[in-house]
């Protein structure tokens, strides 16, 4: 079965039909840049462009980089504040003229990783972290999702952790792998102190280069592995959510 998934990020909006039997993209994804400012209307237009690229007619799952409850977007850390308390499901559904499911981006990526990727069959406490414009998180206990954790906004040394340890922070400050890995290590140690996970799954686009930084991280007891679905996890998880709604 194929369902369409769209992943809205702080820098890009990407989507593709997903083969839910394989847990992989059925066609090469299409990506457009996230508008600046990322207002609801402009982002909805970009989502329509991505979906229209495939002439898709059917249900669509869409991720959002913030807290989502009942189709309402409750926070907007890396997009326009107009998203706060917006009925995003209605906005996007009306724009597409299709049935729409909206969920937190890292939750979508996490569900995909737990079903088809590095978390398959894992019990206990597992935390999926997506490093990009910010840091998204998905917390699982014996395979069950605790939604909307948004652990990238934990305070670390007086700052939102994602302001120090996201991929964007690495790029903006031109940090080398060693320097950035130290920041990621401090963040992981803080999350580990709070939740004592057995496993960290490190996702987002940076997971393609996991060999550059994961071996540099020390003093974290939990097992650390790169996401197997890498930066496609959000698209796959979005499609899974649409199929299950």
PDB file of N, CA, C and O in Angstrom, residues 23 106-129 137-146 197-202 225-230 233-234 236-237 240:
ATOM      1  N   UNK A  23       8.337   0.134   4.200  1.00  0.00           N
ATOM      2  CA  UNK A  23       8.793   1.224   5.043  1.00  0.00           C
ATOM      3  C   UNK A  23       9.839   2.069   4.359  1.00  0.00           C
ATOM      4  O   UNK A  23      10.808   2.515   4.978  1.00  0.00           O
ATOM      5  N   UNK A 106       9.337  14.794  14.838  1.00  0.00           N
ATOM      6  CA  UNK A 106      10.205  13.782  15.438  1.00  0.00           C
ATOM      7  C   UNK A 106       9.414  12.543  15.859  1.00  0.00           C
ATOM      8  O   UNK A 106       9.935  11.422  15.798  1.00  0.00           O
ATOM      9  N   UNK A 107       8.164  12.725  16.275  1.00  0.00           N
ATOM     10  CA  UNK A 107       7.330  11.569  16.589  1.00  0.00           C
ATOM     11  C   UNK A 107       7.157  10.695  15.351  1.00  0.00           C
ATOM     12  O   UNK A 107       7.216   9.463  15.422  1.00  0.00           O
ATOM     13  N   UNK A 108       6.932  11.342  14.204  1.00  0.00           N
ATOM     14  CA  UNK A 108       6.787  10.593  12.951  1.00  0.00           C
ATOM     15  C   UNK A 108       8.069   9.826  12.634  1.00  0.00           C
ATOM     16  O   UNK A 108       8.037   8.628  12.307  1.00  0.00           O
ATOM     17  N   UNK A 109       9.200  10.514  12.725  1.00  0.00           N
ATOM     18  CA  UNK A 109      10.481   9.860  12.452  1.00  0.00           C
ATOM     19  C   UNK A 109      10.718   8.714  13.423  1.00  0.00           C
ATOM     20  O   UNK A 109      11.209   7.639  13.041  1.00  0.00           O
ATOM     21  N   UNK A 110      10.373   8.930  14.679  1.00  0.00           N
ATOM     22  CA  UNK A 110      10.574   7.895  15.682  1.00  0.00           C
ATOM     23  C   UNK A 110       9.748   6.655  15.430  1.00  0.00           C
ATOM     24  O   UNK A 110      10.249   5.526  15.537  1.00  0.00           O
ATOM     25  N   UNK A 111       8.484   6.842  15.095  1.00  0.00           N
ATOM     26  CA  UNK A 111       7.613   5.698  14.818  1.00  0.00           C
ATOM     27  C   UNK A 111       8.154   4.901  13.634  1.00  0.00           C
ATOM     28  O   UNK A 111       8.154   3.657  13.639  1.00  0.00           O
ATOM     29  N   UNK A 112       8.646   5.606  12.613  1.00  0.00           N
ATOM     30  CA  UNK A 112       9.223   4.916  11.454  1.00  0.00           C
ATOM     31  C   UNK A 112      10.463   4.121  11.852  1.00  0.00           C
ATOM     32  O   UNK A 112      10.637   2.961  11.434  1.00  0.00           O
ATOM     33  N   UNK A 113      11.320   4.710  12.655  1.00  0.00           N
ATOM     34  CA  UNK A 113      12.544   4.014  13.082  1.00  0.00           C
ATOM     35  C   UNK A 113      12.232   2.814  13.969  1.00  0.00           C
ATOM     36  O   UNK A 113      12.901   1.776  13.901  1.00  0.00           O
ATOM     37  N   UNK A 114      11.220   2.948  14.820  1.00  0.00           N
ATOM     38  CA  UNK A 114      10.865   1.843  15.707  1.00  0.00           C
ATOM     39  C   UNK A 114      10.194   0.702  14.953  1.00  0.00           C
ATOM     40  O   UNK A 114      10.216  -0.446  15.390  1.00  0.00           O
ATOM     41  N   UNK A 115       9.578   1.018  13.816  1.00  0.00           N
ATOM     42  CA  UNK A 115       8.870  -0.004  13.036  1.00  0.00           C
ATOM     43  C   UNK A 115       9.765  -0.638  11.978  1.00  0.00           C
ATOM     44  O   UNK A 115       9.781  -1.863  11.810  1.00  0.00           O
ATOM     45  N   UNK A 116      10.517   0.197  11.261  1.00  0.00           N
ATOM     46  CA  UNK A 116      11.278  -0.286  10.111  1.00  0.00           C
ATOM     47  C   UNK A 116      12.801  -0.114  10.254  1.00  0.00           C
ATOM     48  O   UNK A 116      13.545  -0.629   9.427  1.00  0.00           O
ATOM     49  N   UNK A 117      13.247   0.618  11.263  1.00  0.00           N
ATOM     50  CA  UNK A 117      14.650   0.987  11.327  1.00  0.00           C
ATOM     51  C   UNK A 117      15.391   0.466  12.537  1.00  0.00           C
ATOM     52  O   UNK A 117      15.215  -0.682  12.971  1.00  0.00           O
ATOM     53  N   UNK A 118      16.196   1.335  13.146  1.00  0.00           N
ATOM     54  CA  UNK A 118      17.128   0.930  14.192  1.00  0.00           C
ATOM     55  C   UNK A 118      16.457   0.518  15.494  1.00  0.00           C
ATOM     56  O   UNK A 118      17.094  -0.097  16.355  1.00  0.00           O
ATOM     57  N   UNK A 119      15.173   0.847  15.662  1.00  0.00           N
ATOM     58  CA  UNK A 119      14.481   0.505  16.907  1.00  0.00           C
ATOM     59  C   UNK A 119      13.620  -0.738  16.834  1.00  0.00           C
ATOM     60  O   UNK A 119      12.945  -1.077  17.809  1.00  0.00           O
ATOM     61  N   UNK A 120      13.657  -1.442  15.701  1.00  0.00           N
ATOM     62  CA  UNK A 120      12.811  -2.631  15.549  1.00  0.00           C
ATOM     63  C   UNK A 120      13.051  -3.638  16.668  1.00  0.00           C
ATOM     64  O   UNK A 120      14.184  -4.044  16.916  1.00  0.00           O
ATOM     65  N   UNK A 121      11.963  -3.997  17.328  1.00  0.00           N
ATOM     66  CA  UNK A 121      12.037  -5.035  18.345  1.00  0.00           C
ATOM     67  C   UNK A 121      12.629  -4.595  19.670  1.00  0.00           C
ATOM     68  O   UNK A 121      12.766  -5.414  20.580  1.00  0.00           O
ATOM     69  N   UNK A 122      12.977  -3.313  19.799  1.00  0.00           N
ATOM     70  CA  UNK A 122      13.613  -2.849  21.038  1.00  0.00           C
ATOM     71  C   UNK A 122      12.572  -2.507  22.092  1.00  0.00           C
ATOM     72  O   UNK A 122      11.602  -1.795  21.824  1.00  0.00           O
ATOM     73  N   UNK A 123      12.782  -3.011  23.302  1.00  0.00           N
ATOM     74  CA  UNK A 123      11.922  -2.711  24.437  1.00  0.00           C
ATOM     75  C   UNK A 123      12.631  -1.712  25.350  1.00  0.00           C
ATOM     76  O   UNK A 123      13.703  -1.215  25.045  1.00  0.00           O
ATOM     77  N   UNK A 124      12.039  -1.470  26.513  1.00  0.00           N
ATOM     78  CA  UNK A 124      12.618  -0.509  27.437  1.00  0.00           C
ATOM     79  C   UNK A 124      12.411   0.914  26.940  1.00  0.00           C
ATOM     80  O   UNK A 124      11.502   1.200  26.156  1.00  0.00           O
ATOM     81  N   UNK A 125      13.267   1.820  27.391  1.00  0.00           N
ATOM     82  CA  UNK A 125      13.161   3.233  27.031  1.00  0.00           C
ATOM     83  C   UNK A 125      14.103   3.538  25.878  1.00  0.00           C
ATOM     84  O   UNK A 125      15.314   3.326  25.982  1.00  0.00           O
ATOM     85  N   UNK A 126      13.544   3.997  24.783  1.00  0.00           N
ATOM     86  CA  UNK A 126      14.303   4.362  23.584  1.00  0.00           C
ATOM     87  C   UNK A 126      13.990   5.807  23.247  1.00  0.00           C
ATOM     88  O   UNK A 126      12.822   6.218  23.266  1.00  0.00           O
ATOM     89  N   UNK A 127      15.013   6.592  22.933  1.00  0.00           N
ATOM     90  CA  UNK A 127      14.817   7.988  22.547  1.00  0.00           C
ATOM     91  C   UNK A 127      15.410   8.205  21.164  1.00  0.00           C
ATOM     92  O   UNK A 127      16.594   7.933  20.939  1.00  0.00           O
ATOM     93  N   UNK A 128      14.571   8.665  20.255  1.00  0.00           N
ATOM     94  CA  UNK A 128      15.000   9.043  18.909  1.00  0.00           C
ATOM     95  C   UNK A 128      15.193  10.552  18.885  1.00  0.00           C
ATOM     96  O   UNK A 128      14.298  11.301  19.289  1.00  0.00           O
ATOM     97  N   UNK A 129      16.356  11.000  18.442  1.00  0.00           N
ATOM     98  CA  UNK A 129      16.660  12.425  18.364  1.00  0.00           C
ATOM     99  C   UNK A 129      16.972  12.799  16.923  1.00  0.00           C
ATOM    100  O   UNK A 129      17.780  12.129  16.270  1.00  0.00           O
ATOM    101  N   UNK A 137      12.597  15.182  19.214  1.00  0.00           N
ATOM    102  CA  UNK A 137      12.733  13.991  20.053  1.00  0.00           C
ATOM    103  C   UNK A 137      11.467  13.154  20.005  1.00  0.00           C
ATOM    104  O   UNK A 137      10.355  13.669  19.865  1.00  0.00           O
ATOM    105  N   UNK A 138      11.658  11.847  20.114  1.00  0.00           N
ATOM    106  CA  UNK A 138      10.546  10.911  20.241  1.00  0.00           C
ATOM    107  C   UNK A 138      10.918   9.901  21.321  1.00  0.00           C
ATOM    108  O   UNK A 138      11.953   9.239  21.224  1.00  0.00           O
ATOM    109  N   UNK A 139      10.097   9.804  22.332  1.00  0.00           N
ATOM    110  CA  UNK A 139      10.337   8.936  23.491  1.00  0.00           C
ATOM    111  C   UNK A 139       9.424   7.720  23.417  1.00  0.00           C
ATOM    112  O   UNK A 139       8.201   7.863  23.264  1.00  0.00           O
ATOM    113  N   UNK A 140      10.029   6.536  23.526  1.00  0.00           N
ATOM    114  CA  UNK A 140       9.273   5.285  23.475  1.00  0.00           C
ATOM    115  C   UNK A 140       9.539   4.468  24.735  1.00  0.00           C
ATOM    116  O   UNK A 140      10.683   4.341  25.167  1.00  0.00           O
ATOM    117  N   UNK A 141       8.477   3.909  25.278  1.00  0.00           N
ATOM    118  CA  UNK A 141       8.588   3.011  26.422  1.00  0.00           C
ATOM    119  C   UNK A 141       7.964   1.687  26.014  1.00  0.00           C
ATOM    120  O   UNK A 141       6.759   1.621  25.723  1.00  0.00           O
ATOM    121  N   UNK A 142       8.792   0.659  25.919  1.00  0.00           N
ATOM    122  CA  UNK A 142       8.356  -0.655  25.435  1.00  0.00           C
ATOM    123  C   UNK A 142       7.604  -0.527  24.112  1.00  0.00           C
ATOM    124  O   UNK A 142       6.559  -1.162  23.899  1.00  0.00           O
ATOM    125  N   UNK A 143       8.137   0.305  23.226  1.00  0.00           N
ATOM    126  CA  UNK A 143       7.585   0.451  21.885  1.00  0.00           C
ATOM    127  C   UNK A 143       6.425   1.413  21.765  1.00  0.00           C
ATOM    128  O   UNK A 143       5.958   1.674  20.653  1.00  0.00           O
ATOM    129  N   UNK A 144       5.964   1.976  22.876  1.00  0.00           N
ATOM    130  CA  UNK A 144       4.825   2.901  22.834  1.00  0.00           C
ATOM    131  C   UNK A 144       5.325   4.344  22.923  1.00  0.00           C
ATOM    132  O   UNK A 144       6.130   4.699  23.788  1.00  0.00           O
ATOM    133  N   UNK A 145       4.816   5.172  22.021  1.00  0.00           N
ATOM    134  CA  UNK A 145       5.239   6.569  21.920  1.00  0.00           C
ATOM    135  C   UNK A 145       4.627   7.423  23.027  1.00  0.00           C
ATOM    136  O   UNK A 145       3.432   7.339  23.310  1.00  0.00           O
ATOM    137  N   UNK A 146       5.475   8.263  23.634  1.00  0.00           N
ATOM    138  CA  UNK A 146       5.004   9.357  24.495  1.00  0.00           C
ATOM    139  C   UNK A 146       5.099  10.620  23.640  1.00  0.00           C
ATOM    140  O   UNK A 146       6.192  11.131  23.402  1.00  0.00           O
ATOM    141  N   UNK A 197      17.573   6.177  29.220  1.00  0.00           N
ATOM    142  CA  UNK A 197      17.221   5.284  28.111  1.00  0.00           C
ATOM    143  C   UNK A 197      18.254   4.179  27.924  1.00  0.00           C
ATOM    144  O   UNK A 197      19.418   4.335  28.268  1.00  0.00           O
ATOM    145  N   UNK A 198      17.799   3.068  27.360  1.00  0.00           N
ATOM    146  CA  UNK A 198      18.722   2.015  26.965  1.00  0.00           C
ATOM    147  C   UNK A 198      19.361   2.320  25.618  1.00  0.00           C
ATOM    148  O   UNK A 198      20.447   1.830  25.316  1.00  0.00           O
ATOM    149  N   UNK A 199      18.655   3.108  24.795  1.00  0.00           N
ATOM    150  CA  UNK A 199      19.108   3.331  23.423  1.00  0.00           C
ATOM    151  C   UNK A 199      18.786   4.752  22.973  1.00  0.00           C
ATOM    152  O   UNK A 199      17.672   5.237  23.168  1.00  0.00           O
ATOM    153  N   UNK A 200      19.788   5.416  22.375  1.00  0.00           N
ATOM    154  CA  UNK A 200      19.587   6.654  21.623  1.00  0.00           C
ATOM    155  C   UNK A 200      19.693   6.320  20.136  1.00  0.00           C
ATOM    156  O   UNK A 200      20.677   5.702  19.701  1.00  0.00           O
ATOM    157  N   UNK A 201      18.692   6.724  19.355  1.00  0.00           N
ATOM    158  CA  UNK A 201      18.774   6.632  17.899  1.00  0.00           C
ATOM    159  C   UNK A 201      18.947   8.050  17.374  1.00  0.00           C
ATOM    160  O   UNK A 201      18.101   8.914  17.605  1.00  0.00           O
ATOM    161  N   UNK A 202      20.054   8.292  16.694  1.00  0.00           N
ATOM    162  CA  UNK A 202      20.404   9.644  16.241  1.00  0.00           C
ATOM    163  C   UNK A 202      20.012   9.794  14.778  1.00  0.00           C
ATOM    164  O   UNK A 202      20.549   9.113  13.898  1.00  0.00           O
ATOM    165  N   UNK A 225      23.099   4.655  18.264  1.00  0.00           N
ATOM    166  CA  UNK A 225      23.182   4.168  16.885  1.00  0.00           C
ATOM    167  C   UNK A 225      22.590   5.212  15.950  1.00  0.00           C
ATOM    168  O   UNK A 225      21.708   5.986  16.352  1.00  0.00           O
ATOM    169  N   UNK A 226      23.053   5.265  14.700  1.00  0.00           N
ATOM    170  CA  UNK A 226      22.442   6.179  13.733  1.00  0.00           C
ATOM    171  C   UNK A 226      21.099   5.642  13.252  1.00  0.00           C
ATOM    172  O   UNK A 226      20.872   4.425  13.232  1.00  0.00           O
ATOM    173  N   UNK A 227      20.216   6.546  12.881  1.00  0.00           N
ATOM    174  CA  UNK A 227      18.930   6.147  12.315  1.00  0.00           C
ATOM    175  C   UNK A 227      19.153   5.429  10.986  1.00  0.00           C
ATOM    176  O   UNK A 227      19.963   5.867  10.168  1.00  0.00           O
ATOM    177  N   UNK A 228      18.450   4.345  10.780  1.00  0.00           N
ATOM    178  CA  UNK A 228      18.605   3.591   9.536  1.00  0.00           C
ATOM    179  C   UNK A 228      17.878   4.258   8.372  1.00  0.00           C
ATOM    180  O   UNK A 228      18.317   4.191   7.233  1.00  0.00           O
ATOM    181  N   UNK A 229      16.752   4.917   8.664  1.00  0.00           N
ATOM    182  CA  UNK A 229      16.004   5.588   7.603  1.00  0.00           C
ATOM    183  C   UNK A 229      16.525   6.993   7.343  1.00  0.00           C
ATOM    184  O   UNK A 229      16.044   7.670   6.427  1.00  0.00           O
ATOM    185  N   UNK A 230      17.473   7.422   8.174  1.00  0.00           N
ATOM    186  CA  UNK A 230      18.119   8.723   8.023  1.00  0.00           C
ATOM    187  C   UNK A 230      17.080   9.832   7.867  1.00  0.00           C
ATOM    188  O   UNK A 230      16.125   9.911   8.625  1.00  0.00           O
ATOM    189  N   UNK A 233      12.977   9.354   7.452  1.00  0.00           N
ATOM    190  CA  UNK A 233      12.141   8.776   8.506  1.00  0.00           C
ATOM    191  C   UNK A 233      10.861   9.570   8.724  1.00  0.00           C
ATOM    192  O   UNK A 233       9.784   9.000   8.930  1.00  0.00           O
ATOM    193  N   UNK A 234      10.951  10.892   8.673  1.00  0.00           N
ATOM    194  CA  UNK A 234       9.759  11.712   8.893  1.00  0.00           C
ATOM    195  C   UNK A 234       8.706  11.503   7.823  1.00  0.00           C
ATOM    196  O   UNK A 234       7.499  11.461   8.110  1.00  0.00           O
ATOM    197  N   UNK A 236       8.283   8.765   6.011  1.00  0.00           N
ATOM    198  CA  UNK A 236       7.715   7.428   6.216  1.00  0.00           C
ATOM    199  C   UNK A 236       6.740   7.440   7.393  1.00  0.00           C
ATOM    200  O   UNK A 236       5.626   6.903   7.307  1.00  0.00           O
ATOM    201  N   UNK A 237       7.137   8.067   8.504  1.00  0.00           N
ATOM    202  CA  UNK A 237       6.270   8.127   9.672  1.00  0.00           C
ATOM    203  C   UNK A 237       5.001   8.920   9.421  1.00  0.00           C
ATOM    204  O   UNK A 237       3.925   8.578   9.950  1.00  0.00           O
ATOM    205  N   UNK A 240       2.695   6.649   7.588  1.00  0.00           N
ATOM    206  CA  UNK A 240       2.159   5.662   8.525  1.00  0.00           C
ATOM    207  C   UNK A 240       1.013   6.241   9.333  1.00  0.00           C
ATOM    208  O   UNK A 240      -0.013   5.581   9.552  1.00  0.00           O
TER     209      UNK A 240
END
